[in-house]
Coordinates of C-alpha atoms in Angstrom, one line a residue:
X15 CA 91.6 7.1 107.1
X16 CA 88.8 5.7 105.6
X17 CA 88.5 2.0 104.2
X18 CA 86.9 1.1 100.6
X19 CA 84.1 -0.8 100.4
X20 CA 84.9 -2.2 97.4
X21 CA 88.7 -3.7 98.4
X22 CA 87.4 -7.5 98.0
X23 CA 85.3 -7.5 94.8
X24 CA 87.6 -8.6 93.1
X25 CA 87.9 -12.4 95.3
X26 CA 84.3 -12.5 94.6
X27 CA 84.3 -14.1 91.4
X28 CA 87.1 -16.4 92.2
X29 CA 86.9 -20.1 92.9
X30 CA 87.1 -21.8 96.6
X31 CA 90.5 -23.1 96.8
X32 CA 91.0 -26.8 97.0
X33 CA 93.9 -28.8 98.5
X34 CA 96.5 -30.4 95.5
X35 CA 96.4 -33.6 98.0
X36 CA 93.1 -34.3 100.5
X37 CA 94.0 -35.1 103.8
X38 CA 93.0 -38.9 104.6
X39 CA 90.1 -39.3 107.0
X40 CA 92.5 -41.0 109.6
X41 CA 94.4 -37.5 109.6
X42 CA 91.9 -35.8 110.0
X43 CA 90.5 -37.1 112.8
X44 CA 93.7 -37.0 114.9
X45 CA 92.7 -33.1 114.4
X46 CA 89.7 -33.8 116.4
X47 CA 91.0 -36.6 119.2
X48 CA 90.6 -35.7 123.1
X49 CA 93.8 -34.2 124.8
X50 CA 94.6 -35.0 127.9
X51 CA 96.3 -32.3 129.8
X52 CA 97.1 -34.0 132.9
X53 CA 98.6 -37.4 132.1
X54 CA 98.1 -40.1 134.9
X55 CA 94.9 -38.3 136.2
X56 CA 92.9 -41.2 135.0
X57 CA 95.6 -43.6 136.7
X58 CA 94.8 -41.4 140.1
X59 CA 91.1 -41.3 140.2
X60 CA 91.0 -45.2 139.7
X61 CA 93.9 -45.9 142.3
X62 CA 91.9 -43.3 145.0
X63 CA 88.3 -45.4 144.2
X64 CA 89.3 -49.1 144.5
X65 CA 88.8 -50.8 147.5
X66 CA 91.0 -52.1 150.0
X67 CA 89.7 -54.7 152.9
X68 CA 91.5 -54.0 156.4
X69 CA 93.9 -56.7 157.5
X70 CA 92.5 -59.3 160.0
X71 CA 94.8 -60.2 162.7
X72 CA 94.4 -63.6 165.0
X73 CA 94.3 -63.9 168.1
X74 CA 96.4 -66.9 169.8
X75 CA 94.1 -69.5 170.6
X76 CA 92.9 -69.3 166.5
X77 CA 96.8 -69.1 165.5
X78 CA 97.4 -72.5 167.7
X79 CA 94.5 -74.0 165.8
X80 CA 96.2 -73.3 162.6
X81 CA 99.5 -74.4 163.7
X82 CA 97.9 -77.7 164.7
X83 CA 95.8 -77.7 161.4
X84 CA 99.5 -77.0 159.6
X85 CA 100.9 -80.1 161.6
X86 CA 97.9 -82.4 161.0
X87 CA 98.3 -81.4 157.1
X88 CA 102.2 -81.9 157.1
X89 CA 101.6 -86.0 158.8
X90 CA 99.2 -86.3 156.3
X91 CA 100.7 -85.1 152.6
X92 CA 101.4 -88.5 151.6
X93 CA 97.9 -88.7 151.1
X94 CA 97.3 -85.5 149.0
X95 CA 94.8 -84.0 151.2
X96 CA 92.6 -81.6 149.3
X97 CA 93.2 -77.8 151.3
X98 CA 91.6 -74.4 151.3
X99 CA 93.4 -71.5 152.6
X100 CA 92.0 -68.1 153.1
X101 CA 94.5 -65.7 153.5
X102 CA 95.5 -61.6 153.5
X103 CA 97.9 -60.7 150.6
X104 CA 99.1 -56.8 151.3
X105 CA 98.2 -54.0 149.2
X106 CA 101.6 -53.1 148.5
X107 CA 102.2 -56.4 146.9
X108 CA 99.3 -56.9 144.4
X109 CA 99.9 -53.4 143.4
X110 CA 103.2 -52.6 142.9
X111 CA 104.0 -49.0 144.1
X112 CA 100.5 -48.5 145.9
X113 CA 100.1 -46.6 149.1
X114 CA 96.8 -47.6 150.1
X115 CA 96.5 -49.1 153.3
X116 CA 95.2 -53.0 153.1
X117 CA 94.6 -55.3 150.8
X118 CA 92.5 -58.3 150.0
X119 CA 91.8 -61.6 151.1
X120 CA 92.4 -64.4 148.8
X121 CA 91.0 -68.3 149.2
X122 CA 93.2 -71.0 147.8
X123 CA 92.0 -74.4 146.6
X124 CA 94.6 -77.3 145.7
X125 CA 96.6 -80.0 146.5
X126 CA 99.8 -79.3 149.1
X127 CA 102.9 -80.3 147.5
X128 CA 104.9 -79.3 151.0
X129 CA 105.4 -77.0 153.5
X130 CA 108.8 -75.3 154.1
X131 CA 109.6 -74.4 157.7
X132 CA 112.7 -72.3 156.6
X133 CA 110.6 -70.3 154.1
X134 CA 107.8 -70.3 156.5
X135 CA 105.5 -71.2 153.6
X136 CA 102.7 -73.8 152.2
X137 CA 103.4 -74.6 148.4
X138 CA 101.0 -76.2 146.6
X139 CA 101.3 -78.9 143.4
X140 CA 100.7 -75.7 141.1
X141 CA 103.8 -73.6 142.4
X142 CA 101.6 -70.8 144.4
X143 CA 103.2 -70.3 147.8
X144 CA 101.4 -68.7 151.2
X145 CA 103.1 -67.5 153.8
X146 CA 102.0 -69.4 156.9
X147 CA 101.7 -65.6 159.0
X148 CA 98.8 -64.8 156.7
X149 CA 97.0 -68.0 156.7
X150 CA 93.5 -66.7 158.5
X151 CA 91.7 -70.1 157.7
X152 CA 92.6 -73.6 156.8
X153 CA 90.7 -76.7 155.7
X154 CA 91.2 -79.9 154.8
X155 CA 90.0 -82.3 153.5
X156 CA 89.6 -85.4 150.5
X157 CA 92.2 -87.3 152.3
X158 CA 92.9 -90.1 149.7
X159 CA 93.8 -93.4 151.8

């Protein structure tokens, strides 16, 4: 079977088709827009490269000088001393769902509004609560007489 040569001169002469309705630019673009085949791989990559900072543990002679800084602080509230905690907040509570080992250590500026035994917690004027087992540091000062 042989094929003619000459089977398309008649589209020669013809005009390009055009479209009745263009398609918008905004359209036509979406033609165009990145896929992404693996959904949350973005999410991963991100997760896997931020940092973590190990979790410092006391020993007991520091955790007696907090207790005794905690004690010298709860005396003295009356006076709205001004206190800076440093302390470890978990991984797995800054990032809900995480399973990387860690965390990060947070400093605290403020005024204490009290300290709650049965919560085992410091609450400041501004409603932000640490607990006293991750308190690493505490300072005070700006004791107003």
């Amino acid at each position: 079977m042989q094929k003619d040569p000459h089977r398309y001169d008649n589209l020669i002469d013809n005009p390009r088709p055009i479209a009745r309705t263009p398609m918008d630019s905004i359209k036509r673009a979406a033609q165009f827009a990145p896929f992404a085949a693996l959904t949350g791989y973005e999410d991963q990559i991100s997760e896997t490269a931020r940092i973590t900072d190990a979790e410092v543990f006391l020993d007991e002679n520091e955790r007696d000088i907090i207790d005794y800084q905690l004690q010298y602080l709860q005396e003295n509230l009356i006076k709205q001393p001004i206190v800076e905690i440093t302390y470890f907040v978990p991984d797995s509570e800054e990032h809900k769902g995480s399973t990387k080992s860690g965390g990060k250590h947070v400093t605290k500026k403020g005024v204490v509004k009290k300290i709650d035994l049965y919560e085992r917690c410091v609450i400041f004027t501004d409603a932000d609560r640490v607990p006293i087992e991750a308190i690493l540091a505490l300072n005070v000062s700006g004791l107003k007489d």
